Amino acid sequence: MRYIPKTKTVLALETSCDESAVAVVRLEQGRLRLLANCIASQVEEHAKWGGVVPEIASRRHLEALPFLLEEALTESGQSIEEMDAVAATVTPGLAGALLVGSVTGRTLANFHGLPFLGIHHLEGHLASILLTESPPKSPYLVLLVSGGHTELIRVAGDCQFQRLGRSHDDAAGEAFDKVARLLGLSYPGGPAIEKLAKFGNPKAFSLPKGKVSNPKGGYYPYDFSFSGLKTAMLRQVQLLQSAGGELPLPDLAASFENIVAEVLVERSIRCTLDQSLNSLVIVGGVAANKRLRQMMSDAASLNGLELHLAPQALCTDNAAMIGTAALMRLESKVGSSSFQLGVSPRWPLEQADSLYLPKAPF
Ligand code: KG4
Ligand code: ZN
């Protein structure tokens, strides 16, 4: 008799920052299907303050989740009793915001007699690439570029992650947000800079690439630093302001966007080649940037590498990626998380396995 793998369906919640999200994801005959993907963005509310206000984020998650849960279940045509598990992001992120999703998820799971899976947010971003038509085959290298992280991660087999590069200060998305504020643009900075940059000259200003020195000599080839670039932008703006006249905002935006993309492309390609890998993946909020996508795509084909770009709608935070990560964990037979599992603002991705131990790590 032929073995037919069982269909598994997961209800997933994401509340780690400023997007409240609920999704229903199914794994059927080895294929992933997104049955519902609902998001309530709080971006406009935080924009008034120029960045995310943690207290407001928690309150808005609390208000949005009941409606999102109802919407996601209706859209998927499923009832909660038909789920195989409930998953929620438990780390890293804003503690109060994470708590809302985690407590809601654990309560639903416990009440309906379902297993609960606490998910590492970065593992979620990594899983977003599996929701494409032809997902990459491991091992592969991932450039994870979001508002909180800029990392190069080698993915091998089932949920095996090895960090090969990281930012020593700001994440790329954070740099976009801070530079946008400097230029008087709205939050979040990435889309605002991208919009203006279309009309600017990417070579108008010469900006630094932020290498990270190795105390033993030379540089860390796969690491990043964006704080020097941020300061260089500030100096440039001050210089232009002291000379009088209007700031050439499109040129400033384009030069900044271009240098960030160049740095990300150079180090990702080098790392992929040095690791003798054939496939490179980009995920996370900044991966939505069209210039970065185009430059990475050109560099990948020049170097004979296969490039996998996360779908634009799944680059920024969503629950579809959390549900996908949960299904991968169910497939790898880790079991489930303890109902005692809390939340943590920080936790290494390499230790994500500990979220499924009988004794919760936090
Ligand atoms: O992945 P994400 O939604 O949240 C985190 O996990 O951090 O990423 C949000 C970040 C913000 O810093 C935002 O400015 C940036 O991603 N971002 C972009 C673009 N869209 C969002 N950066 C550059 N270009 C974009 N189109
Ligand atoms: Zn994220």
mmCIF file of C-alpha atoms and ligand atoms in Angstrom:
data_model
loop_
_atom_site.group_PDB
_atom_site.id
_atom_site.type_symbol
_atom_site.label_atom_id
_atom_site.label_comp_id
_atom_site.label_asym_id
_atom_site.label_seq_id
_atom_site.Cartn_x
_atom_site.Cartn_y
_atom_site.Cartn_z
ATOM 1 C CA MET A 1 0.000 0.000 0.000
ATOM 2 C CA ARG A 2 1.325 3.437 -0.925
ATOM 3 C CA TYR A 3 2.054 5.719 2.035
ATOM 4 C CA ILE A 4 0.042 8.917 1.804
ATOM 5 C CA PRO A 5 1.331 11.550 4.221
ATOM 6 C CA LYS A 6 -1.298 13.029 6.488
ATOM 7 C CA THR A 7 -2.508 16.539 5.809
ATOM 8 C CA LYS A 8 -1.580 18.955 8.569
ATOM 9 C CA THR A 9 -3.148 22.360 9.183
ATOM 10 C CA VAL A 10 -1.903 25.020 11.558
ATOM 11 C CA LEU A 11 -3.434 28.199 12.958
ATOM 12 C CA ALA A 12 -0.607 30.740 13.382
ATOM 13 C CA LEU A 13 -0.327 34.075 15.203
ATOM 14 C CA GLU A 14 2.308 36.803 14.806
ATOM 15 C CA THR A 15 2.499 39.798 17.174
ATOM 16 C CA SER A 16 6.233 40.404 17.683
ATOM 17 C CA CYS A 17 6.274 44.049 16.548
ATOM 18 C CA ASP A 18 3.761 46.310 14.785
ATOM 19 C CA GLU A 19 1.796 43.901 12.593
ATOM 20 C CA SER A 20 -1.001 41.784 14.130
ATOM 21 C CA ALA A 21 -1.396 38.720 11.949
ATOM 22 C CA VAL A 22 -3.246 35.396 11.846
ATOM 23 C CA ALA A 23 -2.899 32.732 9.147
ATOM 24 C CA VAL A 24 -4.062 29.206 8.386
ATOM 25 C CA VAL A 25 -1.431 27.136 6.564
ATOM 26 C CA ARG A 26 -1.760 23.547 5.347
ATOM 27 C CA LEU A 27 0.796 20.924 4.337
ATOM 28 C CA GLU A 28 -0.854 18.479 1.940
ATOM 29 C CA GLN A 29 1.015 15.778 0.000
ATOM 30 C CA GLY A 30 4.259 17.654 0.668
ATOM 31 C CA ARG A 31 2.872 20.935 -0.726
ATOM 32 C CA LEU A 32 2.235 24.066 1.327
ATOM 33 C CA ARG A 33 -1.097 25.864 0.922
ATOM 34 C CA LEU A 34 -1.939 29.223 2.363
ATOM 35 C CA LEU A 35 -5.626 28.971 3.326
ATOM 36 C CA ALA A 36 -5.817 32.401 4.965
ATOM 37 C CA ASN A 37 -3.354 35.221 5.594
ATOM 38 C CA CYS A 38 -4.833 38.144 7.535
ATOM 39 C CA ILE A 39 -2.904 41.209 8.712
ATOM 40 C CA ALA A 40 -3.896 44.331 10.642
ATOM 41 C CA SER A 41 -1.065 46.818 10.322
ATOM 42 C CA GLN A 42 -0.498 49.389 13.051
ATOM 43 C CA VAL A 43 2.055 51.278 10.970
ATOM 44 C CA GLU A 44 -0.046 54.454 10.608
ATOM 45 C CA GLU A 45 -0.517 54.743 14.339
ATOM 46 C CA HIS A 46 3.222 54.376 15.063
ATOM 47 C CA ALA A 47 4.118 56.741 12.182
ATOM 48 C CA LYS A 48 2.781 59.643 14.308
ATOM 49 C CA TRP A 49 5.578 58.931 16.796
ATOM 50 C CA GLY A 50 8.317 58.249 14.210
ATOM 51 C CA GLY A 51 8.746 54.605 15.306
ATOM 52 C CA VAL A 52 7.121 51.713 17.152
ATOM 53 C CA VAL A 53 5.730 52.553 20.615
ATOM 54 C CA PRO A 54 5.749 49.200 22.506
ATOM 55 C CA GLU A 55 2.777 49.974 24.776
ATOM 56 C CA ILE A 56 0.599 51.000 21.825
ATOM 57 C CA ALA A 57 1.687 47.876 19.889
ATOM 58 C CA SER A 58 0.557 45.521 22.707
ATOM 59 C CA ARG A 59 -2.818 47.245 23.050
ATOM 60 C CA ARG A 60 -3.500 47.167 19.317
ATOM 61 C CA HIS A 61 -2.603 43.441 19.114
ATOM 62 C CA LEU A 62 -5.069 42.769 21.916
ATOM 63 C CA GLU A 63 -7.817 44.652 20.068
ATOM 64 C CA ALA A 64 -7.077 43.168 16.634
ATOM 65 C CA LEU A 65 -6.554 39.452 17.388
ATOM 66 C CA PRO A 66 -10.204 38.394 18.037
ATOM 67 C CA PHE A 67 -11.285 39.894 14.677
ATOM 68 C CA LEU A 68 -8.280 38.504 12.801
ATOM 69 C CA LEU A 69 -8.889 35.020 14.237
ATOM 70 C CA GLU A 70 -12.502 35.087 13.103
ATOM 71 C CA GLU A 71 -11.518 36.448 9.666
ATOM 72 C CA ALA A 72 -8.751 33.863 9.143
ATOM 73 C CA LEU A 73 -10.922 30.892 10.127
ATOM 74 C CA THR A 74 -13.821 32.095 7.950
ATOM 75 C CA GLU A 75 -11.508 32.713 4.954
ATOM 76 C CA SER A 76 -9.915 29.283 5.332
ATOM 77 C CA GLY A 77 -13.312 27.549 5.626
ATOM 78 C CA GLN A 78 -11.971 25.660 8.657
ATOM 79 C CA SER A 79 -13.019 25.472 12.255
ATOM 80 C CA ILE A 80 -10.474 25.532 15.044
ATOM 81 C CA GLU A 81 -11.308 21.877 15.846
ATOM 82 C CA GLU A 82 -9.910 20.951 12.418
ATOM 83 C CA MET A 83 -6.463 22.349 13.248
ATOM 84 C CA ASP A 84 -3.546 20.060 14.065
ATOM 85 C CA ALA A 85 -1.768 22.707 16.132
ATOM 86 C CA VAL A 86 -1.724 26.365 17.141
ATOM 87 C CA ALA A 87 1.513 28.346 16.710
ATOM 88 C CA ALA A 88 2.612 31.806 17.853
ATOM 89 C CA THR A 89 5.831 33.827 17.698
ATOM 90 C CA VAL A 90 7.474 33.768 21.150
ATOM 91 C CA THR A 91 10.888 35.356 20.422
ATOM 92 C CA PRO A 92 12.588 37.733 19.521
ATOM 93 C CA GLY A 93 10.525 40.910 19.641
ATOM 94 C CA LEU A 94 8.808 43.354 21.985
ATOM 95 C CA ALA A 95 7.993 41.400 25.157
ATOM 96 C CA GLY A 96 4.527 42.890 25.723
ATOM 97 C CA ALA A 97 3.578 42.463 22.065
ATOM 98 C CA LEU A 98 4.821 38.851 21.982
ATOM 99 C CA LEU A 99 2.855 38.073 25.155
ATOM 100 C CA VAL A 100 -0.457 38.946 23.506
ATOM 101 C CA GLY A 101 0.035 36.417 20.679
ATOM 102 C CA SER A 102 1.627 33.800 22.892
ATOM 103 C CA VAL A 103 -1.084 33.875 25.583
ATOM 104 C CA THR A 104 -3.839 33.869 22.943
ATOM 105 C CA GLY A 105 -2.211 30.939 21.133
ATOM 106 C CA ARG A 106 -1.595 28.884 24.253
ATOM 107 C CA THR A 107 -5.135 29.534 25.537
ATOM 108 C CA LEU A 108 -6.729 28.469 22.241
ATOM 109 C CA ALA A 109 -4.533 25.367 22.019
ATOM 110 C CA ASN A 110 -5.157 24.337 25.608
ATOM 111 C CA PHE A 111 -8.916 24.938 25.415
ATOM 112 C CA HIS A 112 -9.279 22.917 22.189
ATOM 113 C CA GLY A 113 -6.874 20.142 23.242
ATOM 114 C CA LEU A 114 -4.328 20.990 20.522
ATOM 115 C CA PRO A 115 -0.533 21.102 20.676
ATOM 116 C CA PHE A 116 1.079 24.556 20.904
ATOM 117 C CA LEU A 117 4.262 25.493 19.032
ATOM 118 C CA GLY A 118 6.228 28.582 20.066
ATOM 119 C CA ILE A 119 8.054 29.867 16.983
ATOM 120 C CA HIS A 120 11.298 31.822 16.644
ATOM 121 C CA HIS A 121 10.481 34.904 14.530
ATOM 122 C CA LEU A 122 13.635 34.569 12.397
ATOM 123 C CA GLU A 123 12.810 30.926 11.680
ATOM 124 C CA GLY A 124 9.489 32.305 10.446
ATOM 125 C CA HIS A 125 11.218 34.728 8.059
ATOM 126 C CA LEU A 126 13.416 31.855 6.808
ATOM 127 C CA ALA A 127 10.297 29.740 6.207
ATOM 128 C CA SER A 128 8.695 32.462 4.032
ATOM 129 C CA ILE A 129 10.792 31.224 1.088
ATOM 130 C CA LEU A 130 9.080 27.824 1.279
ATOM 131 C CA LEU A 131 5.814 29.503 0.260
ATOM 132 C CA THR A 132 7.138 30.123 -3.284
ATOM 133 C CA GLU A 133 6.330 28.009 -6.362
ATOM 134 C CA SER A 134 9.785 26.390 -6.456
ATOM 135 C CA PRO A 135 11.417 26.583 -3.029
ATOM 136 C CA PRO A 136 15.209 26.168 -2.707
ATOM 137 C CA LYS A 137 16.728 22.787 -1.872
ATOM 138 C CA SER A 138 18.976 22.779 1.191
ATOM 139 C CA PRO A 139 21.769 23.499 1.860
ATOM 140 C CA TYR A 140 21.478 27.166 0.917
ATOM 141 C CA LEU A 141 22.478 30.602 2.200
ATOM 142 C CA VAL A 142 19.908 33.107 3.426
ATOM 143 C CA LEU A 143 20.337 36.860 3.674
ATOM 144 C CA LEU A 144 17.820 37.823 6.358
ATOM 145 C CA VAL A 145 17.338 41.595 6.263
ATOM 146 C CA SER A 146 14.663 43.105 8.499
ATOM 147 C CA GLY A 147 14.144 45.987 10.899
ATOM 148 C CA GLY A 148 15.823 44.090 13.725
ATOM 149 C CA HIS A 149 18.308 41.787 11.972
ATOM 150 C CA THR A 150 20.856 41.625 9.161
ATOM 151 C CA GLU A 151 22.282 38.117 9.079
ATOM 152 C CA LEU A 152 23.739 35.545 6.721
ATOM 153 C CA ILE A 153 22.465 32.103 7.718
ATOM 154 C CA ARG A 154 23.349 28.715 6.289
ATOM 155 C CA VAL A 155 20.295 26.452 6.242
ATOM 156 C CA ALA A 156 20.858 22.710 6.066
ATOM 157 C CA GLY A 157 18.338 19.888 6.390
ATOM 158 C CA ASP A 158 15.488 20.123 8.836
ATOM 159 C CA CYS A 159 15.623 23.341 10.821
ATOM 160 C CA GLN A 160 19.449 23.425 11.049
ATOM 161 C CA PHE A 161 20.676 26.999 11.102
ATOM 162 C CA GLN A 162 24.228 28.341 11.271
ATOM 163 C CA ARG A 163 24.856 32.088 11.438
ATOM 164 C CA LEU A 164 27.845 33.078 9.302
ATOM 165 C CA GLY A 165 27.483 36.852 9.282
ATOM 166 C CA ARG A 166 25.689 39.592 11.216
ATOM 167 C CA SER A 167 25.473 43.324 11.757
ATOM 168 C CA HIS A 168 27.580 44.657 14.609
ATOM 169 C CA ASP A 169 25.279 47.633 15.166
ATOM 170 C CA ASP A 170 22.081 48.703 13.343
ATOM 171 C CA ALA A 171 20.116 46.295 11.177
ATOM 172 C CA ALA A 172 19.689 47.363 7.535
ATOM 173 C CA GLY A 173 15.966 48.093 8.050
ATOM 174 C CA GLU A 174 16.762 50.132 11.162
ATOM 175 C CA ALA A 175 19.238 52.176 9.087
ATOM 176 C CA PHE A 176 16.497 52.790 6.486
ATOM 177 C CA ASP A 177 14.139 53.926 9.277
ATOM 178 C CA LYS A 178 16.713 56.240 10.924
ATOM 179 C CA VAL A 179 17.916 57.791 7.663
ATOM 180 C CA ALA A 180 14.287 58.329 6.593
ATOM 181 C CA ARG A 181 13.692 60.246 9.813
ATOM 182 C CA LEU A 182 16.822 62.319 9.137
ATOM 183 C CA LEU A 183 15.453 63.170 5.686
ATOM 184 C CA GLY A 184 12.075 64.092 7.179
ATOM 185 C CA LEU A 185 10.311 61.059 5.670
ATOM 186 C CA SER A 186 7.606 58.956 7.304
ATOM 187 C CA TYR A 187 7.884 55.648 9.217
ATOM 188 C CA PRO A 188 8.566 52.922 8.097
ATOM 189 C CA GLY A 189 11.586 54.354 6.331
ATOM 190 C CA GLY A 190 12.243 51.606 3.784
ATOM 191 C CA PRO A 191 9.208 52.134 1.546
ATOM 192 C CA ALA A 192 9.490 55.953 1.934
ATOM 193 C CA ILE A 193 13.158 55.961 0.836
ATOM 194 C CA GLU A 194 12.446 53.536 -2.008
ATOM 195 C CA LYS A 195 9.671 55.794 -3.367
ATOM 196 C CA LEU A 196 11.912 58.893 -3.421
ATOM 197 C CA ALA A 197 15.002 57.028 -4.629
ATOM 198 C CA LYS A 198 13.285 56.213 -7.938
ATOM 199 C CA PHE A 199 13.755 59.863 -8.950
ATOM 200 C CA GLY A 200 17.345 60.238 -7.724
ATOM 201 C CA ASN A 201 20.906 59.560 -8.869
ATOM 202 C CA PRO A 202 22.311 56.547 -6.936
ATOM 203 C CA LYS A 203 25.877 57.799 -7.521
ATOM 204 C CA ALA A 204 25.238 61.409 -6.441
ATOM 205 C CA PHE A 205 27.014 60.972 -3.085
ATOM 206 C CA SER A 206 29.947 58.818 -2.115
ATOM 207 C CA LEU A 207 29.091 56.855 1.054
ATOM 208 C CA PRO A 208 31.018 54.308 3.192
ATOM 209 C CA LYS A 209 30.434 50.544 2.992
ATOM 210 C CA GLY A 210 30.915 49.860 6.728
ATOM 211 C CA LYS A 211 33.494 47.102 7.010
ATOM 212 C CA VAL A 212 33.951 45.415 10.398
ATOM 213 C CA SER A 213 37.591 45.109 11.521
ATOM 214 C CA ASN A 214 38.883 41.829 12.833
ATOM 215 C CA PRO A 215 41.182 42.510 15.847
ATOM 216 C CA LYS A 216 43.518 39.839 14.436
ATOM 217 C CA GLY A 217 43.858 41.839 11.215
ATOM 218 C CA GLY A 218 41.773 42.522 8.126
ATOM 219 C CA TYR A 219 37.979 42.497 8.123
ATOM 220 C CA TYR A 220 35.175 40.067 8.891
ATOM 221 C CA PRO A 221 34.111 39.297 5.317
ATOM 222 C CA TYR A 222 30.462 38.462 6.043
ATOM 223 C CA ASP A 223 29.673 41.013 8.761
ATOM 224 C CA PHE A 224 27.936 44.369 8.454
ATOM 225 C CA SER A 225 27.997 47.785 10.110
ATOM 226 C CA PHE A 226 25.514 50.521 9.227
ATOM 227 C CA SER A 227 26.179 53.081 11.985
ATOM 228 C CA GLY A 228 29.046 54.773 10.054
ATOM 229 C CA LEU A 229 26.794 55.091 7.012
ATOM 230 C CA LYS A 230 24.102 56.690 9.162
ATOM 231 C CA THR A 231 26.640 59.231 10.480
ATOM 232 C CA ALA A 232 27.932 59.899 6.951
ATOM 233 C CA MET A 233 24.347 60.658 5.856
ATOM 234 C CA LEU A 234 23.929 63.043 8.818
ATOM 235 C CA ARG A 235 27.187 64.861 7.933
ATOM 236 C CA GLN A 236 26.150 65.109 4.287
ATOM 237 C CA VAL A 237 22.771 66.580 5.226
ATOM 238 C CA GLN A 238 24.401 69.082 7.635
ATOM 239 C CA LEU A 239 26.902 70.102 4.944
ATOM 240 C CA LEU A 240 24.152 70.642 2.375
ATOM 241 C CA GLN A 241 22.031 72.556 4.889
ATOM 242 C CA SER A 242 24.912 74.872 5.830
ATOM 243 C CA ALA A 243 25.411 75.649 2.125
ATOM 244 C CA GLY A 244 21.730 76.725 2.032
ATOM 245 C CA GLY A 245 19.068 75.799 -0.514
ATOM 246 C CA GLU A 246 16.795 72.766 -0.656
ATOM 247 C CA LEU A 247 18.058 69.264 0.175
ATOM 248 C CA PRO A 248 18.330 67.021 -2.927
ATOM 249 C CA LEU A 249 16.166 64.371 -1.231
ATOM 250 C CA PRO A 250 15.836 61.964 -4.207
ATOM 251 C CA ASP A 251 19.640 61.907 -4.721
ATOM 252 C CA LEU A 252 20.271 61.363 -0.991
ATOM 253 C CA ALA A 253 17.677 58.564 -0.855
ATOM 254 C CA ALA A 254 18.978 56.876 -4.021
ATOM 255 C CA SER A 255 22.643 57.044 -2.916
ATOM 256 C CA PHE A 256 21.776 55.588 0.490
ATOM 257 C CA GLU A 257 19.571 52.815 -0.929
ATOM 258 C CA ASN A 258 22.224 51.964 -3.505
ATOM 259 C CA ILE A 259 25.125 51.653 -1.044
ATOM 260 C CA VAL A 260 23.066 49.472 1.337
ATOM 261 C CA ALA A 261 22.101 47.195 -1.570
ATOM 262 C CA GLU A 262 25.734 47.045 -2.822
ATOM 263 C CA VAL A 263 27.005 45.986 0.604
ATOM 264 C CA LEU A 264 24.287 43.356 1.052
ATOM 265 C CA VAL A 265 24.861 41.962 -2.440
ATOM 266 C CA GLU A 266 28.685 41.842 -2.228
ATOM 267 C CA ARG A 267 28.822 40.083 1.150
ATOM 268 C CA SER A 268 25.989 37.647 0.406
ATOM 269 C CA ILE A 269 27.470 36.568 -2.925
ATOM 270 C CA ARG A 270 30.948 36.194 -1.435
ATOM 271 C CA CYS A 271 29.642 34.092 1.452
ATOM 272 C CA THR A 272 27.585 31.839 -0.863
ATOM 273 C CA LEU A 273 30.604 31.222 -3.109
ATOM 274 C CA ASP A 274 33.029 30.696 -0.192
ATOM 275 C CA GLN A 275 30.612 28.142 1.308
ATOM 276 C CA SER A 276 30.412 26.331 -2.054
ATOM 277 C CA LEU A 277 26.636 26.744 -2.053
ATOM 278 C CA ASN A 278 24.581 27.078 -5.252
ATOM 279 C CA SER A 279 21.509 28.839 -3.897
ATOM 280 C CA LEU A 280 21.010 32.190 -2.250
ATOM 281 C CA VAL A 281 17.768 33.301 -0.618
ATOM 282 C CA ILE A 282 16.648 36.775 0.551
ATOM 283 C CA VAL A 283 13.925 37.228 3.169
ATOM 284 C CA GLY A 284 12.761 39.916 5.652
ATOM 285 C CA GLY A 285 11.248 43.393 5.322
ATOM 286 C CA VAL A 286 14.181 44.952 3.419
ATOM 287 C CA ALA A 287 13.992 42.093 0.883
ATOM 288 C CA ALA A 288 10.885 43.897 -0.441
ATOM 289 C CA ASN A 289 13.211 46.594 -1.833
ATOM 290 C CA LYS A 290 13.163 46.505 -5.639
ATOM 291 C CA ARG A 291 16.686 47.885 -6.156
ATOM 292 C CA LEU A 292 18.091 45.231 -3.798
ATOM 293 C CA ARG A 293 16.093 42.502 -5.576
ATOM 294 C CA GLN A 294 17.334 43.652 -8.990
ATOM 295 C CA MET A 295 20.994 44.070 -7.948
ATOM 296 C CA MET A 296 21.029 40.696 -6.172
ATOM 297 C CA SER A 297 19.432 39.047 -9.173
ATOM 298 C CA ASP A 298 22.056 40.546 -11.559
ATOM 299 C CA ALA A 299 24.939 39.508 -9.278
ATOM 300 C CA ALA A 300 23.545 35.993 -8.788
ATOM 301 C CA SER A 301 23.254 35.335 -12.527
ATOM 302 C CA LEU A 302 26.743 36.784 -13.108
ATOM 303 C CA ASN A 303 28.106 34.261 -10.578
ATOM 304 C CA GLY A 304 25.985 31.313 -11.742
ATOM 305 C CA LEU A 305 23.953 31.183 -8.513
ATOM 306 C CA GLU A 306 20.290 30.307 -8.143
ATOM 307 C CA LEU A 307 18.454 33.192 -6.453
ATOM 308 C CA HIS A 308 15.238 32.766 -4.486
ATOM 309 C CA LEU A 309 13.423 35.946 -3.483
ATOM 310 C CA ALA A 310 10.714 35.849 -0.805
ATOM 311 C CA PRO A 311 7.353 36.886 -2.295
ATOM 312 C CA GLN A 312 7.083 40.657 -1.815
ATOM 313 C CA ALA A 313 3.895 40.357 0.285
ATOM 314 C CA LEU A 314 5.605 37.899 2.650
ATOM 315 C CA CYS A 315 8.812 39.929 3.200
ATOM 316 C CA THR A 316 7.437 42.085 6.012
ATOM 317 C CA ASP A 317 5.983 40.458 9.127
ATOM 318 C CA ASN A 318 3.077 38.047 8.599
ATOM 319 C CA ALA A 319 1.648 34.900 10.180
ATOM 320 C CA ALA A 320 1.856 32.738 7.026
ATOM 321 C CA MET A 321 5.607 32.374 7.596
ATOM 322 C CA ILE A 322 5.015 31.482 11.266
ATOM 323 C CA GLY A 323 2.522 28.763 10.279
ATOM 324 C CA THR A 324 4.973 27.427 7.693
ATOM 325 C CA ALA A 325 7.785 27.258 10.260
ATOM 326 C CA ALA A 326 5.385 25.425 12.609
ATOM 327 C CA LEU A 327 4.525 22.860 9.903
ATOM 328 C CA MET A 328 8.252 22.261 9.291
ATOM 329 C CA ARG A 329 8.726 21.693 13.017
ATOM 330 C CA LEU A 330 5.766 19.252 13.091
ATOM 331 C CA GLU A 331 7.316 17.413 10.113
ATOM 332 C CA SER A 332 10.680 17.193 11.871
ATOM 333 C CA LYS A 333 8.864 15.526 14.791
ATOM 334 C CA VAL A 334 10.178 17.829 17.502
ATOM 335 C CA GLY A 335 6.916 17.439 19.372
ATOM 336 C CA SER A 336 5.377 20.629 20.702
ATOM 337 C CA SER A 337 6.192 23.417 23.137
ATOM 338 C CA SER A 338 5.430 23.325 26.818
ATOM 339 C CA PHE A 339 2.339 25.312 27.824
ATOM 340 C CA GLN A 340 4.717 26.939 30.328
ATOM 341 C CA LEU A 341 6.722 28.517 27.481
ATOM 342 C CA GLY A 342 6.779 32.301 27.908
ATOM 343 C CA VAL A 343 8.275 34.970 25.647
ATOM 344 C CA SER A 344 11.753 36.443 25.322
ATOM 345 C CA PRO A 345 12.893 39.707 23.657
ATOM 346 C CA ARG A 346 16.070 37.914 22.468
ATOM 347 C CA TRP A 347 17.002 34.310 21.831
ATOM 348 C CA PRO A 348 19.626 32.865 19.452
ATOM 349 C CA LEU A 349 18.213 31.198 16.348
ATOM 350 C CA GLU A 350 20.758 28.394 16.784
ATOM 351 C CA GLN A 351 18.948 27.537 20.042
ATOM 352 C CA ALA A 352 15.446 27.471 18.533
ATOM 353 C CA ASP A 353 15.284 23.693 19.200
ATOM 354 C CA SER A 354 15.044 24.489 22.915
ATOM 355 C CA LEU A 355 11.538 25.925 22.360
ATOM 356 C CA TYR A 356 10.306 22.305 22.071
ATOM 357 C CA LEU A 357 11.914 20.878 25.205
ATOM 358 C CA PRO A 358 9.583 19.585 27.950
ATOM 359 C CA LYS A 359 11.207 22.158 30.245
ATOM 360 C CA ALA A 360 10.620 25.588 28.672
ATOM 361 C CA PRO A 361 13.838 27.671 28.357
ATOM 362 C CA PHE A 362 11.976 30.908 29.280
HETATM 363 O O1 KG4 B 1 10.628 42.012 8.629
HETATM 364 P P1 KG4 B 1 10.000 43.263 9.095
HETATM 365 O O2 KG4 B 1 8.548 43.520 8.716
HETATM 366 O O3 KG4 B 1 10.041 43.395 10.643
HETATM 367 C C1 KG4 B 1 11.111 42.942 11.442
HETATM 368 O O4 KG4 B 1 11.144 41.724 11.749
HETATM 369 O O5 KG4 B 1 11.963 43.803 11.740
HETATM 370 O O6 KG4 B 1 10.920 44.454 8.554
HETATM 371 C C2 KG4 B 1 10.591 45.806 8.742
HETATM 372 C C3 KG4 B 1 11.733 46.645 8.168
HETATM 373 C C4 KG4 B 1 11.590 48.144 8.444
HETATM 374 O O7 KG4 B 1 12.820 48.612 8.939
HETATM 375 C C5 KG4 B 1 11.271 48.718 7.081
HETATM 376 O O8 KG4 B 1 11.751 50.046 6.903
HETATM 377 C C6 KG4 B 1 11.971 47.750 6.145
HETATM 378 O O9 KG4 B 1 11.788 46.481 6.738
HETATM 379 N N1 KG4 B 1 11.377 47.751 4.800
HETATM 380 C C7 KG4 B 1 12.043 48.135 3.691
HETATM 381 C C8 KG4 B 1 11.103 48.059 2.625
HETATM 382 N N2 KG4 B 1 9.909 47.611 3.128
HETATM 383 C C9 KG4 B 1 10.102 47.435 4.475
HETATM 384 N N3 KG4 B 1 13.309 48.531 3.491
HETATM 385 C C10 KG4 B 1 13.679 48.871 2.248
HETATM 386 N N4 KG4 B 1 12.835 48.852 1.181
HETATM 387 C C11 KG4 B 1 11.549 48.462 1.328
HETATM 388 N N5 KG4 B 1 10.728 48.430 0.281
HETATM 389 ZN ZN ZN B 2 10.225 40.306 11.101
#
